Each structure stands twice: as structure tokens, then as C-alpha cells.
């Protein structure tokens, strides 16, 4: 796990560079791993400027020093969607305490889970994303409820040679027995392939989703929790969802599928697996809508 760092105020944030003065022209010419993380419109990469007007939709506290990479500008979950998702899990799992967010990115979902639940684990393969999540969680005042791990999910979810579940990446005080109750629920917003995934003429193939094909990903996650929520592309193949639900959870199992909107625009599909997450729910009573 990356070591904790203090961030001086005011600051200009670079990976490996924390300084109070404005960076020189030469320092702007940095490699990807040294990307400027706290942006204004001038420093924002050209391919991300079109997202600038949505900055407060992504993080309402953006002006307090939120960190985002170029990729996170188009992949972070909008705050209103993350709030809805966290409230939905709370409504369905009112006793839940321990949560895991795989592919945490910039912390959009992790932060809102931490606003509600006692312990939130944030996992990402990208060290910069993990830093953004921890930093942004501090801005929202939930850093004490969040722990993080940098690693490849396909590797850390691989069982030991004797078939036992690999648990070393989980803080020891949070491990439970049996292993499938380690987390009360697990959430993931896996990579979709960038903005180009939305080609209307092309249905998104969940079985070829890289690096997490849906069937193998669900099998991996089931080692740690029986309640799973995935945020998936809105142009997914619903028949594939039905097929994988029966294959992984049994012929009688169901999947709750919810189209999620940001304002009036559909942004993705929330797919929920597990008996607790597919039980009857009065949305009007919970959300007042």
C-alpha cells in the first residue's frame, strides 16, 4: 500500500512533486506519470477540455483541490450517480458495514460509500488513481473510513495452490471467516474502453470486456462476497446478463438491472447480483421519487 503523504496548502500537485510555487514551463513538459493532477482550464489537456463544464457534476467540491488524471475526466462516476448507488446499497443492505470498490479510479464511488458505510476498501491497479482516491477522500472528510490497495485484481483474486482464497491484500482486522462473507457487498465499475464504447450500432460484449470478462470476473468476486454490483455500459447485451446470472448463481437466480441517469441522460446500467440485492424494494419510499 502506498505510504500516506501530507499535501501542503496551497499546492500544485504532481506525482512525486509537491510544491507551493507555480511550476516552471519546463515542469509542464512532464511524462504521463508526472501529470498535473489539480487542473484549471488552462492546464487541462486539450482532449479533456470538453469535460470542464461538468467538473461540479463529477465532484461538487472540485474547487477544494480535487485530483484527476486525463483518463479520470471521462471515467469518474458523476457524484449524483455515486450518491444514488450508495443509497441504493444502503436500502437493500441496511446492516452492511464492510464494502469493497474495485477499479476505484478517482474515488467517485468510494467516497460516497464511505459517507454511509463504516469501512470501504478501494482497489486499483494504477498507483496514480489510488493516490487520487485517497486525496479526494480527504477533501470530503471520509479518509478515516477508507483503506486502499494497489494491485491487479486478476492477480490478487487468484487462489492459493491449495485452492484457498487469497486474503493477504485485505487488512487483517477486516478479514472474516468464511471467506465469502469478507465484504457485505462488492462494487465495481470496470473499464469499458473509453468514450468510443458508445457507438450506437455496436452492442457491448460483456464476455470480451477487458481485462474483466463478465463471467470470470463474477466468479472471482464471489470468493469475497455474495452481493455484487457492477456499473456497466448502457448498450450492453441483456441476454448476456441473463446467461451469466444463471451460469454463476444458478437457474433460479435473478439480476436486478437499473438504468442510471445523470440529469436526463442515461449514463450506464447498474447490475445487481445476489438474493439480498434482488429483493423487493419500494423505490418511492426509499428515494421519495
PDB file of C-alpha atoms in Angstrom:
ATOM      1  CA  UNK A   1       0.000   0.000   0.000  1.00  0.00           C
ATOM      2  CA  UNK A   2       1.337   3.426  -0.873  1.00  0.00           C
ATOM      3  CA  UNK A   3       2.539   5.466   2.072  1.00  0.00           C
ATOM      4  CA  UNK A   4       0.442   8.368   3.375  1.00  0.00           C
ATOM      5  CA  UNK A   5       1.633  11.820   2.372  1.00  0.00           C
ATOM      6  CA  UNK A   6       0.813  15.304   3.562  1.00  0.00           C
ATOM      7  CA  UNK A   7      -0.363  17.786   0.965  1.00  0.00           C
ATOM      8  CA  UNK A   8       0.664  21.392   1.710  1.00  0.00           C
ATOM      9  CA  UNK A   9      -1.765  24.236   1.063  1.00  0.00           C
ATOM     10  CA  UNK A  10      -1.827  25.906  -1.366  1.00  0.00           C
ATOM     11  CA  UNK A  11      -0.349  23.309  -3.655  1.00  0.00           C
ATOM     12  CA  UNK A  12       0.268  22.323  -7.223  1.00  0.00           C
ATOM     13  CA  UNK A  13       0.146  18.563  -7.319  1.00  0.00           C
ATOM     14  CA  UNK A  14       2.449  16.376  -9.319  1.00  0.00           C
ATOM     15  CA  UNK A  15       3.123  12.716  -8.715  1.00  0.00           C
ATOM     16  CA  UNK A  16       6.373  12.829  -6.794  1.00  0.00           C
ATOM     17  CA  UNK A  17       6.370  16.645  -6.768  1.00  0.00           C
ATOM     18  CA  UNK A  18       4.570  18.648  -4.078  1.00  0.00           C
ATOM     19  CA  UNK A  19       5.375  22.334  -4.103  1.00  0.00           C
ATOM     20  CA  UNK A  20       3.811  25.648  -3.218  1.00  0.00           C
ATOM     21  CA  UNK A  21       5.157  27.736  -6.089  1.00  0.00           C
ATOM     22  CA  UNK A  22       3.805  27.700  -9.627  1.00  0.00           C
ATOM     23  CA  UNK A  23       5.594  25.145 -11.863  1.00  0.00           C
ATOM     24  CA  UNK A  24       8.001  26.396 -14.492  1.00  0.00           C
ATOM     25  CA  UNK A  25       7.383  25.948 -18.209  1.00  0.00           C
ATOM     26  CA  UNK A  26       9.782  23.002 -18.215  1.00  0.00           C
ATOM     27  CA  UNK A  27       7.860  21.304 -15.438  1.00  0.00           C
ATOM     28  CA  UNK A  28       4.706  21.384 -17.512  1.00  0.00           C
ATOM     29  CA  UNK A  29       6.500  19.172 -20.025  1.00  0.00           C
ATOM     30  CA  UNK A  30       6.287  16.116 -17.787  1.00  0.00           C
ATOM     31  CA  UNK A  31       5.763  12.488 -18.603  1.00  0.00           C
ATOM     32  CA  UNK A  32       2.443  10.753 -18.011  1.00  0.00           C
ATOM     33  CA  UNK A  33       3.409   9.547 -14.556  1.00  0.00           C
ATOM     34  CA  UNK A  34       4.114  13.158 -13.531  1.00  0.00           C
ATOM     35  CA  UNK A  35       0.806  14.509 -14.820  1.00  0.00           C
ATOM     36  CA  UNK A  36      -0.553  17.652 -13.195  1.00  0.00           C
ATOM     37  CA  UNK A  37      -3.420  16.360 -11.088  1.00  0.00           C
ATOM     38  CA  UNK A  38      -5.163  19.539  -9.912  1.00  0.00           C
ATOM     39  CA  UNK A  39      -6.368  21.354 -13.011  1.00  0.00           C
ATOM     40  CA  UNK A  40      -7.706  24.666 -14.144  1.00  0.00           C
ATOM     41  CA  UNK A  41      -8.987  25.113 -17.690  1.00  0.00           C
ATOM     42  CA  UNK A  42      -5.585  26.263 -18.944  1.00  0.00           C
ATOM     43  CA  UNK A  43      -3.678  23.247 -17.644  1.00  0.00           C
ATOM     44  CA  UNK A  44      -6.341  20.737 -18.685  1.00  0.00           C
ATOM     45  CA  UNK A  45      -5.223  18.552 -21.630  1.00  0.00           C
ATOM     46  CA  UNK A  46      -6.922  19.582 -24.879  1.00  0.00           C
ATOM     47  CA  UNK A  47      -8.752  16.263 -25.222  1.00  0.00           C
ATOM     48  CA  UNK A  48     -10.361  16.820 -21.797  1.00  0.00           C
ATOM     49  CA  UNK A  49     -11.423  20.467 -22.100  1.00  0.00           C
ATOM     50  CA  UNK A  50     -14.885  19.444 -23.273  1.00  0.00           C
ATOM     51  CA  UNK A  51     -15.459  17.894 -19.832  1.00  0.00           C
ATOM     52  CA  UNK A  52     -14.544  21.064 -17.902  1.00  0.00           C
ATOM     53  CA  UNK A  53     -18.102  22.377 -17.702  1.00  0.00           C
ATOM     54  CA  UNK A  54     -19.109  19.107 -15.981  1.00  0.00           C
ATOM     55  CA  UNK A  55     -16.494  19.364 -13.245  1.00  0.00           C
ATOM     56  CA  UNK A  56     -19.012  20.060 -10.481  1.00  0.00           C
ATOM     57  CA  UNK A  57     -21.140  17.147 -11.642  1.00  0.00           C
ATOM     58  CA  UNK A  58     -18.113  14.905 -11.134  1.00  0.00           C
ATOM     59  CA  UNK A  59     -17.105  16.407  -7.774  1.00  0.00           C
ATOM     60  CA  UNK A  60     -19.154  19.108  -6.066  1.00  0.00           C
ATOM     61  CA  UNK A  61     -16.004  20.025  -4.082  1.00  0.00           C
ATOM     62  CA  UNK A  62     -13.854  20.313  -7.202  1.00  0.00           C
ATOM     63  CA  UNK A  63     -12.628  23.794  -6.239  1.00  0.00           C
ATOM     64  CA  UNK A  64     -11.221  22.469  -2.957  1.00  0.00           C
ATOM     65  CA  UNK A  65      -8.382  20.719  -4.799  1.00  0.00           C
ATOM     66  CA  UNK A  66      -9.758  17.534  -6.349  1.00  0.00           C
ATOM     67  CA  UNK A  67      -7.188  15.389  -8.167  1.00  0.00           C
ATOM     68  CA  UNK A  68      -7.987  13.822 -11.551  1.00  0.00           C
ATOM     69  CA  UNK A  69      -5.891  12.408 -14.375  1.00  0.00           C
ATOM     70  CA  UNK A  70      -6.722  12.851 -18.056  1.00  0.00           C
ATOM     71  CA  UNK A  71      -8.440   9.463 -18.081  1.00  0.00           C
ATOM     72  CA  UNK A  72     -10.440  10.145 -14.944  1.00  0.00           C
ATOM     73  CA  UNK A  73     -12.047  13.203 -16.534  1.00  0.00           C
ATOM     74  CA  UNK A  74     -14.157  10.889 -18.687  1.00  0.00           C
ATOM     75  CA  UNK A  75     -14.305   7.802 -16.449  1.00  0.00           C
ATOM     76  CA  UNK A  76     -15.140   9.099 -12.950  1.00  0.00           C
ATOM     77  CA  UNK A  77     -18.693   8.343 -11.840  1.00  0.00           C
ATOM     78  CA  UNK A  78     -20.737  11.577 -11.598  1.00  0.00           C
ATOM     79  CA  UNK A  79     -21.365  12.466  -7.971  1.00  0.00           C
ATOM     80  CA  UNK A  80     -25.152  12.274  -8.196  1.00  0.00           C
ATOM     81  CA  UNK A  81     -24.894   8.761  -9.662  1.00  0.00           C
ATOM     82  CA  UNK A  82     -22.462   7.692  -6.925  1.00  0.00           C
ATOM     83  CA  UNK A  83     -24.795   9.085  -4.245  1.00  0.00           C
ATOM     84  CA  UNK A  84     -27.758   7.202  -5.732  1.00  0.00           C
ATOM     85  CA  UNK A  85     -25.714   3.991  -5.885  1.00  0.00           C
ATOM     86  CA  UNK A  86     -24.588   4.269  -2.259  1.00  0.00           C
ATOM     87  CA  UNK A  87     -28.140   4.975  -1.057  1.00  0.00           C
ATOM     88  CA  UNK A  88     -29.460   2.027  -3.059  1.00  0.00           C
ATOM     89  CA  UNK A  89     -26.983  -0.369  -1.463  1.00  0.00           C
ATOM     90  CA  UNK A  90     -27.856   1.006   1.972  1.00  0.00           C
ATOM     91  CA  UNK A  91     -31.565   0.480   1.302  1.00  0.00           C
ATOM     92  CA  UNK A  92     -31.019  -3.104   0.183  1.00  0.00           C
ATOM     93  CA  UNK A  93     -28.343  -3.949   2.757  1.00  0.00           C
ATOM     94  CA  UNK A  94     -29.151  -1.817   5.822  1.00  0.00           C
ATOM     95  CA  UNK A  95     -26.795  -3.832   8.072  1.00  0.00           C
ATOM     96  CA  UNK A  96     -23.811  -3.643   5.711  1.00  0.00           C
ATOM     97  CA  UNK A  97     -20.547  -2.403   7.203  1.00  0.00           C
ATOM     98  CA  UNK A  98     -17.638  -3.575   5.040  1.00  0.00           C
ATOM     99  CA  UNK A  99     -17.552  -2.561   1.379  1.00  0.00           C
ATOM    100  CA  UNK A 100     -15.081  -3.090  -1.454  1.00  0.00           C
ATOM    101  CA  UNK A 101     -14.810  -0.858  -4.534  1.00  0.00           C
ATOM    102  CA  UNK A 102     -12.793  -2.484  -7.333  1.00  0.00           C
ATOM    103  CA  UNK A 103     -11.378  -0.165 -10.019  1.00  0.00           C
ATOM    104  CA  UNK A 104     -11.829   2.799  -7.692  1.00  0.00           C
ATOM    105  CA  UNK A 105     -10.419   5.319 -10.207  1.00  0.00           C
ATOM    106  CA  UNK A 106     -10.566   8.797  -8.701  1.00  0.00           C
ATOM    107  CA  UNK A 107     -12.762   7.745  -5.788  1.00  0.00           C
ATOM    108  CA  UNK A 108     -16.158   8.924  -7.022  1.00  0.00           C
ATOM    109  CA  UNK A 109     -17.962   5.832  -5.724  1.00  0.00           C
ATOM    110  CA  UNK A 110     -15.585   5.058  -2.843  1.00  0.00           C
ATOM    111  CA  UNK A 111     -16.180   8.488  -1.318  1.00  0.00           C
ATOM    112  CA  UNK A 112     -19.968   8.182  -1.384  1.00  0.00           C
ATOM    113  CA  UNK A 113     -19.821   4.652   0.037  1.00  0.00           C
ATOM    114  CA  UNK A 114     -17.616   5.999   2.847  1.00  0.00           C
ATOM    115  CA  UNK A 115     -20.214   8.681   3.576  1.00  0.00           C
ATOM    116  CA  UNK A 116     -22.618   5.869   4.530  1.00  0.00           C
ATOM    117  CA  UNK A 117     -20.693   2.693   5.396  1.00  0.00           C
ATOM    118  CA  UNK A 118     -18.183   2.018   8.164  1.00  0.00           C
ATOM    119  CA  UNK A 119     -15.281   0.606   6.129  1.00  0.00           C
ATOM    120  CA  UNK A 120     -14.578   0.984   2.414  1.00  0.00           C
ATOM    121  CA  UNK A 121     -11.737  -0.713   0.564  1.00  0.00           C
ATOM    122  CA  UNK A 122     -10.580   0.935  -2.673  1.00  0.00           C
ATOM    123  CA  UNK A 123      -8.591  -1.213  -5.109  1.00  0.00           C
ATOM    124  CA  UNK A 124      -6.967  -0.086  -8.341  1.00  0.00           C
ATOM    125  CA  UNK A 125      -4.093  -1.296 -10.491  1.00  0.00           C
ATOM    126  CA  UNK A 126      -2.999   2.291 -11.111  1.00  0.00           C
ATOM    127  CA  UNK A 127      -0.947   3.937  -8.360  1.00  0.00           C
ATOM    128  CA  UNK A 128      -1.956   7.416  -9.535  1.00  0.00           C
ATOM    129  CA  UNK A 129      -5.654   6.508  -9.325  1.00  0.00           C
ATOM    130  CA  UNK A 130      -5.120   5.193  -5.811  1.00  0.00           C
ATOM    131  CA  UNK A 131      -3.448   8.464  -4.839  1.00  0.00           C
ATOM    132  CA  UNK A 132      -6.324  10.450  -6.350  1.00  0.00           C
ATOM    133  CA  UNK A 133      -8.845   8.377  -4.385  1.00  0.00           C
ATOM    134  CA  UNK A 134      -7.076   8.892  -1.054  1.00  0.00           C
ATOM    135  CA  UNK A 135      -6.527  12.591  -1.681  1.00  0.00           C
ATOM    136  CA  UNK A 136     -10.124  13.194  -2.812  1.00  0.00           C
ATOM    137  CA  UNK A 137     -11.479  11.203   0.132  1.00  0.00           C
ATOM    138  CA  UNK A 138      -9.610  13.584   2.448  1.00  0.00           C
ATOM    139  CA  UNK A 139     -11.283  16.556   0.742  1.00  0.00           C
ATOM    140  CA  UNK A 140     -14.677  15.000   1.524  1.00  0.00           C
ATOM    141  CA  UNK A 141     -13.615  14.177   5.089  1.00  0.00           C
ATOM    142  CA  UNK A 142     -14.005  10.395   4.815  1.00  0.00           C
ATOM    143  CA  UNK A 143     -10.346   9.361   4.642  1.00  0.00           C
ATOM    144  CA  UNK A 144     -10.518   7.607   8.025  1.00  0.00           C
ATOM    145  CA  UNK A 145     -13.171   5.213   6.728  1.00  0.00           C
ATOM    146  CA  UNK A 146     -11.259   4.255   3.594  1.00  0.00           C
ATOM    147  CA  UNK A 147      -8.335   1.890   3.062  1.00  0.00           C
ATOM    148  CA  UNK A 148      -6.697   1.280  -0.297  1.00  0.00           C
ATOM    149  CA  UNK A 149      -4.658  -1.316  -2.146  1.00  0.00           C
ATOM    150  CA  UNK A 150      -2.692  -1.033  -5.392  1.00  0.00           C
ATOM    151  CA  UNK A 151      -2.827  -4.254  -7.373  1.00  0.00           C
ATOM    152  CA  UNK A 152      -4.089  -6.202 -10.376  1.00  0.00           C
ATOM    153  CA  UNK A 153      -7.458  -7.701  -9.436  1.00  0.00           C
ATOM    154  CA  UNK A 154      -6.858 -10.680 -11.736  1.00  0.00           C
ATOM    155  CA  UNK A 155      -3.752 -11.473  -9.693  1.00  0.00           C
ATOM    156  CA  UNK A 156      -4.887 -10.742  -6.145  1.00  0.00           C
ATOM    157  CA  UNK A 157      -8.100 -12.743  -6.635  1.00  0.00           C
ATOM    158  CA  UNK A 158      -6.171 -15.801  -7.819  1.00  0.00           C
ATOM    159  CA  UNK A 159      -6.498 -18.610  -5.197  1.00  0.00           C
ATOM    160  CA  UNK A 160      -3.541 -20.264  -3.498  1.00  0.00           C
ATOM    161  CA  UNK A 161      -2.205 -23.525  -4.937  1.00  0.00           C
ATOM    162  CA  UNK A 162      -4.314 -25.464  -2.427  1.00  0.00           C
ATOM    163  CA  UNK A 163      -7.472 -23.710  -3.646  1.00  0.00           C
ATOM    164  CA  UNK A 164      -7.893 -21.463  -0.612  1.00  0.00           C
ATOM    165  CA  UNK A 165      -8.851 -17.838  -1.150  1.00  0.00           C
ATOM    166  CA  UNK A 166      -6.006 -15.331  -1.242  1.00  0.00           C
ATOM    167  CA  UNK A 167      -6.629 -12.821   1.552  1.00  0.00           C
ATOM    168  CA  UNK A 168      -3.233 -11.212   2.175  1.00  0.00           C
ATOM    169  CA  UNK A 169      -4.192  -7.959   0.445  1.00  0.00           C
ATOM    170  CA  UNK A 170      -7.064  -7.357   2.888  1.00  0.00           C
ATOM    171  CA  UNK A 171      -6.234  -5.678   6.221  1.00  0.00           C
ATOM    172  CA  UNK A 172      -6.029  -8.448   8.806  1.00  0.00           C
ATOM    173  CA  UNK A 173      -8.546  -6.849  11.150  1.00  0.00           C
ATOM    174  CA  UNK A 174     -11.167  -6.867   8.384  1.00  0.00           C
ATOM    175  CA  UNK A 175     -10.835 -10.485   7.301  1.00  0.00           C
ATOM    176  CA  UNK A 176     -13.780 -12.696   8.122  1.00  0.00           C
ATOM    177  CA  UNK A 177     -14.422 -16.431   8.051  1.00  0.00           C
ATOM    178  CA  UNK A 178     -15.862 -17.952   5.921  1.00  0.00           C
ATOM    179  CA  UNK A 179     -14.206 -16.014   3.131  1.00  0.00           C
ATOM    180  CA  UNK A 180     -17.359 -15.384   1.117  1.00  0.00           C
ATOM    181  CA  UNK A 181     -18.609 -13.026   3.838  1.00  0.00           C
ATOM    182  CA  UNK A 182     -15.439 -10.919   3.928  1.00  0.00           C
ATOM    183  CA  UNK A 183     -17.329  -7.976   2.408  1.00  0.00           C
ATOM    184  CA  UNK A 184     -21.014  -7.224   2.825  1.00  0.00           C
ATOM    185  CA  UNK A 185     -21.020  -6.186  -0.800  1.00  0.00           C
ATOM    186  CA  UNK A 186     -18.558  -5.543  -3.593  1.00  0.00           C
ATOM    187  CA  UNK A 187     -18.982  -2.868  -6.229  1.00  0.00           C
ATOM    188  CA  UNK A 188     -17.034  -2.381  -9.439  1.00  0.00           C
ATOM    189  CA  UNK A 189     -17.123  -0.010 -12.369  1.00  0.00           C
ATOM    190  CA  UNK A 190     -14.730  -1.894 -14.655  1.00  0.00           C
ATOM    191  CA  UNK A 191     -13.053  -0.267 -17.679  1.00  0.00           C
ATOM    192  CA  UNK A 192     -15.299  -0.015 -20.709  1.00  0.00           C
ATOM    193  CA  UNK A 193     -12.672   1.009 -23.237  1.00  0.00           C
ATOM    194  CA  UNK A 194     -13.025   4.803 -23.134  1.00  0.00           C
ATOM    195  CA  UNK A 195     -15.584   7.143 -24.732  1.00  0.00           C
ATOM    196  CA  UNK A 196     -15.610   5.191 -28.015  1.00  0.00           C
ATOM    197  CA  UNK A 197     -17.637   2.366 -26.422  1.00  0.00           C
ATOM    198  CA  UNK A 198     -20.891   4.257 -27.076  1.00  0.00           C
ATOM    199  CA  UNK A 199     -21.147   3.511 -30.787  1.00  0.00           C
ATOM    200  CA  UNK A 200     -24.886   3.011 -31.154  1.00  0.00           C
ATOM    201  CA  UNK A 201     -24.541   0.473 -33.934  1.00  0.00           C
ATOM    202  CA  UNK A 202     -22.468  -1.803 -31.740  1.00  0.00           C
ATOM    203  CA  UNK A 203     -23.736  -3.798 -28.768  1.00  0.00           C
ATOM    204  CA  UNK A 204     -21.244  -4.048 -25.920  1.00  0.00           C
ATOM    205  CA  UNK A 205     -19.994  -7.625 -25.487  1.00  0.00           C
ATOM    206  CA  UNK A 206     -19.701  -8.354 -21.758  1.00  0.00           C
ATOM    207  CA  UNK A 207     -17.870 -11.624 -22.352  1.00  0.00           C
ATOM    208  CA  UNK A 208     -14.999  -9.864 -24.116  1.00  0.00           C
ATOM    209  CA  UNK A 209     -14.793  -6.934 -21.678  1.00  0.00           C
ATOM    210  CA  UNK A 210     -11.099  -6.436 -20.944  1.00  0.00           C
ATOM    211  CA  UNK A 211      -9.438  -7.012 -18.583  1.00  0.00           C
ATOM    212  CA  UNK A 212     -12.523  -8.404 -16.792  1.00  0.00           C
ATOM    213  CA  UNK A 213     -14.796 -10.668 -18.877  1.00  0.00           C
ATOM    214  CA  UNK A 214     -18.084 -10.688 -17.002  1.00  0.00           C
ATOM    215  CA  UNK A 215     -18.309 -14.422 -16.240  1.00  0.00           C
ATOM    216  CA  UNK A 216     -14.766 -14.819 -14.901  1.00  0.00           C
ATOM    217  CA  UNK A 217     -14.960 -11.510 -13.020  1.00  0.00           C
ATOM    218  CA  UNK A 218     -18.105 -12.535 -11.154  1.00  0.00           C
ATOM    219  CA  UNK A 219     -16.514 -15.868 -10.230  1.00  0.00           C
ATOM    220  CA  UNK A 220     -13.511 -14.025  -8.806  1.00  0.00           C
ATOM    221  CA  UNK A 221     -15.634 -11.606  -6.787  1.00  0.00           C
ATOM    222  CA  UNK A 222     -17.794 -14.401  -5.356  1.00  0.00           C
ATOM    223  CA  UNK A 223     -14.790 -15.551  -3.334  1.00  0.00           C
ATOM    224  CA  UNK A 224     -15.228 -12.461  -1.158  1.00  0.00           C
ATOM    225  CA  UNK A 225     -18.929 -11.580  -1.181  1.00  0.00           C
ATOM    226  CA  UNK A 226     -22.329 -12.902  -2.250  1.00  0.00           C
ATOM    227  CA  UNK A 227     -23.615  -9.399  -3.001  1.00  0.00           C
ATOM    228  CA  UNK A 228     -22.192  -7.810  -6.140  1.00  0.00           C
ATOM    229  CA  UNK A 229     -22.980  -4.602  -8.002  1.00  0.00           C
ATOM    230  CA  UNK A 230     -21.485  -3.652 -11.372  1.00  0.00           C
ATOM    231  CA  UNK A 231     -21.750  -0.380 -13.266  1.00  0.00           C
ATOM    232  CA  UNK A 232     -21.836  -1.356 -16.940  1.00  0.00           C
ATOM    233  CA  UNK A 233     -22.339   0.295 -20.365  1.00  0.00           C
ATOM    234  CA  UNK A 234     -25.903   1.197 -21.299  1.00  0.00           C
ATOM    235  CA  UNK A 235     -25.567  -0.591 -24.659  1.00  0.00           C
ATOM    236  CA  UNK A 236     -24.828  -3.966 -23.046  1.00  0.00           C
ATOM    237  CA  UNK A 237     -26.426  -7.221 -24.169  1.00  0.00           C
ATOM    238  CA  UNK A 238     -29.175  -8.012 -21.661  1.00  0.00           C
ATOM    239  CA  UNK A 239     -29.308 -11.638 -22.768  1.00  0.00           C
ATOM    240  CA  UNK A 240     -25.688 -11.981 -21.723  1.00  0.00           C
ATOM    241  CA  UNK A 241     -26.645 -10.689 -18.274  1.00  0.00           C
ATOM    242  CA  UNK A 242     -29.353 -13.368 -18.036  1.00  0.00           C
ATOM    243  CA  UNK A 243     -26.988 -16.085 -19.236  1.00  0.00           C
ATOM    244  CA  UNK A 244     -24.209 -15.251 -16.820  1.00  0.00           C
ATOM    245  CA  UNK A 245     -26.642 -14.920 -13.889  1.00  0.00           C
ATOM    246  CA  UNK A 246     -27.897 -18.475 -14.441  1.00  0.00           C
ATOM    247  CA  UNK A 247     -24.376 -19.779 -15.071  1.00  0.00           C
ATOM    248  CA  UNK A 248     -22.748 -18.270 -11.976  1.00  0.00           C
ATOM    249  CA  UNK A 249     -25.626 -18.035  -9.475  1.00  0.00           C
ATOM    250  CA  UNK A 250     -27.963 -20.862 -10.538  1.00  0.00           C
ATOM    251  CA  UNK A 251     -31.040 -21.369 -12.702  1.00  0.00           C
ATOM    252  CA  UNK A 252     -33.393 -19.658 -10.235  1.00  0.00           C
ATOM    253  CA  UNK A 253     -31.186 -16.632  -9.630  1.00  0.00           C
ATOM    254  CA  UNK A 254     -32.143 -13.140 -10.712  1.00  0.00           C
ATOM    255  CA  UNK A 255     -30.259  -9.970 -11.586  1.00  0.00           C
ATOM    256  CA  UNK A 256     -31.627  -6.505 -10.894  1.00  0.00           C
ATOM    257  CA  UNK A 257     -30.905  -4.183 -13.823  1.00  0.00           C
ATOM    258  CA  UNK A 258     -31.309  -0.427 -13.348  1.00  0.00           C
ATOM    259  CA  UNK A 259     -30.736   2.252 -15.969  1.00  0.00           C
ATOM    260  CA  UNK A 260     -28.939   5.107 -14.233  1.00  0.00           C
ATOM    261  CA  UNK A 261     -29.371   8.738 -15.324  1.00  0.00           C
ATOM    262  CA  UNK A 262     -27.323  11.849 -14.731  1.00  0.00           C
ATOM    263  CA  UNK A 263     -29.878  14.647 -15.061  1.00  0.00           C
ATOM    264  CA  UNK A 264     -31.905  13.359 -18.014  1.00  0.00           C
ATOM    265  CA  UNK A 265     -29.098  11.473 -19.739  1.00  0.00           C
ATOM    266  CA  UNK A 266     -28.645   7.700 -19.332  1.00  0.00           C
ATOM    267  CA  UNK A 267     -25.045   7.062 -18.280  1.00  0.00           C
ATOM    268  CA  UNK A 268     -24.950   3.338 -17.619  1.00  0.00           C
ATOM    269  CA  UNK A 269     -26.549   0.194 -16.256  1.00  0.00           C
ATOM    270  CA  UNK A 270     -26.324  -0.886 -12.635  1.00  0.00           C
ATOM    271  CA  UNK A 271     -26.446  -4.698 -12.481  1.00  0.00           C
ATOM    272  CA  UNK A 272     -27.016  -6.213  -9.021  1.00  0.00           C
ATOM    273  CA  UNK A 273     -26.404  -9.879  -8.196  1.00  0.00           C
ATOM    274  CA  UNK A 274     -27.288 -11.790  -5.040  1.00  0.00           C
ATOM    275  CA  UNK A 275     -30.517 -12.540  -3.159  1.00  0.00           C
ATOM    276  CA  UNK A 276     -30.248  -9.505  -0.897  1.00  0.00           C
ATOM    277  CA  UNK A 277     -29.672  -7.125  -3.810  1.00  0.00           C
ATOM    278  CA  UNK A 278     -32.539  -8.501  -5.901  1.00  0.00           C
ATOM    279  CA  UNK A 279     -35.212  -8.499  -3.197  1.00  0.00           C
ATOM    280  CA  UNK A 280     -38.315  -6.331  -3.491  1.00  0.00           C
ATOM    281  CA  UNK A 281     -37.698  -2.642  -2.918  1.00  0.00           C
ATOM    282  CA  UNK A 282     -40.086   0.299  -2.804  1.00  0.00           C
ATOM    283  CA  UNK A 283     -38.083   2.976  -4.644  1.00  0.00           C
ATOM    284  CA  UNK A 284     -40.643   5.699  -3.907  1.00  0.00           C
ATOM    285  CA  UNK A 285     -40.426   5.017  -0.172  1.00  0.00           C
ATOM    286  CA  UNK A 286     -36.611   4.967  -0.160  1.00  0.00           C
ATOM    287  CA  UNK A 287     -35.822   7.823  -2.552  1.00  0.00           C
ATOM    288  CA  UNK A 288     -39.038   9.827  -2.483  1.00  0.00           C
ATOM    289  CA  UNK A 289     -39.379   9.706  -6.260  1.00  0.00           C
TER     290      UNK A 289
END
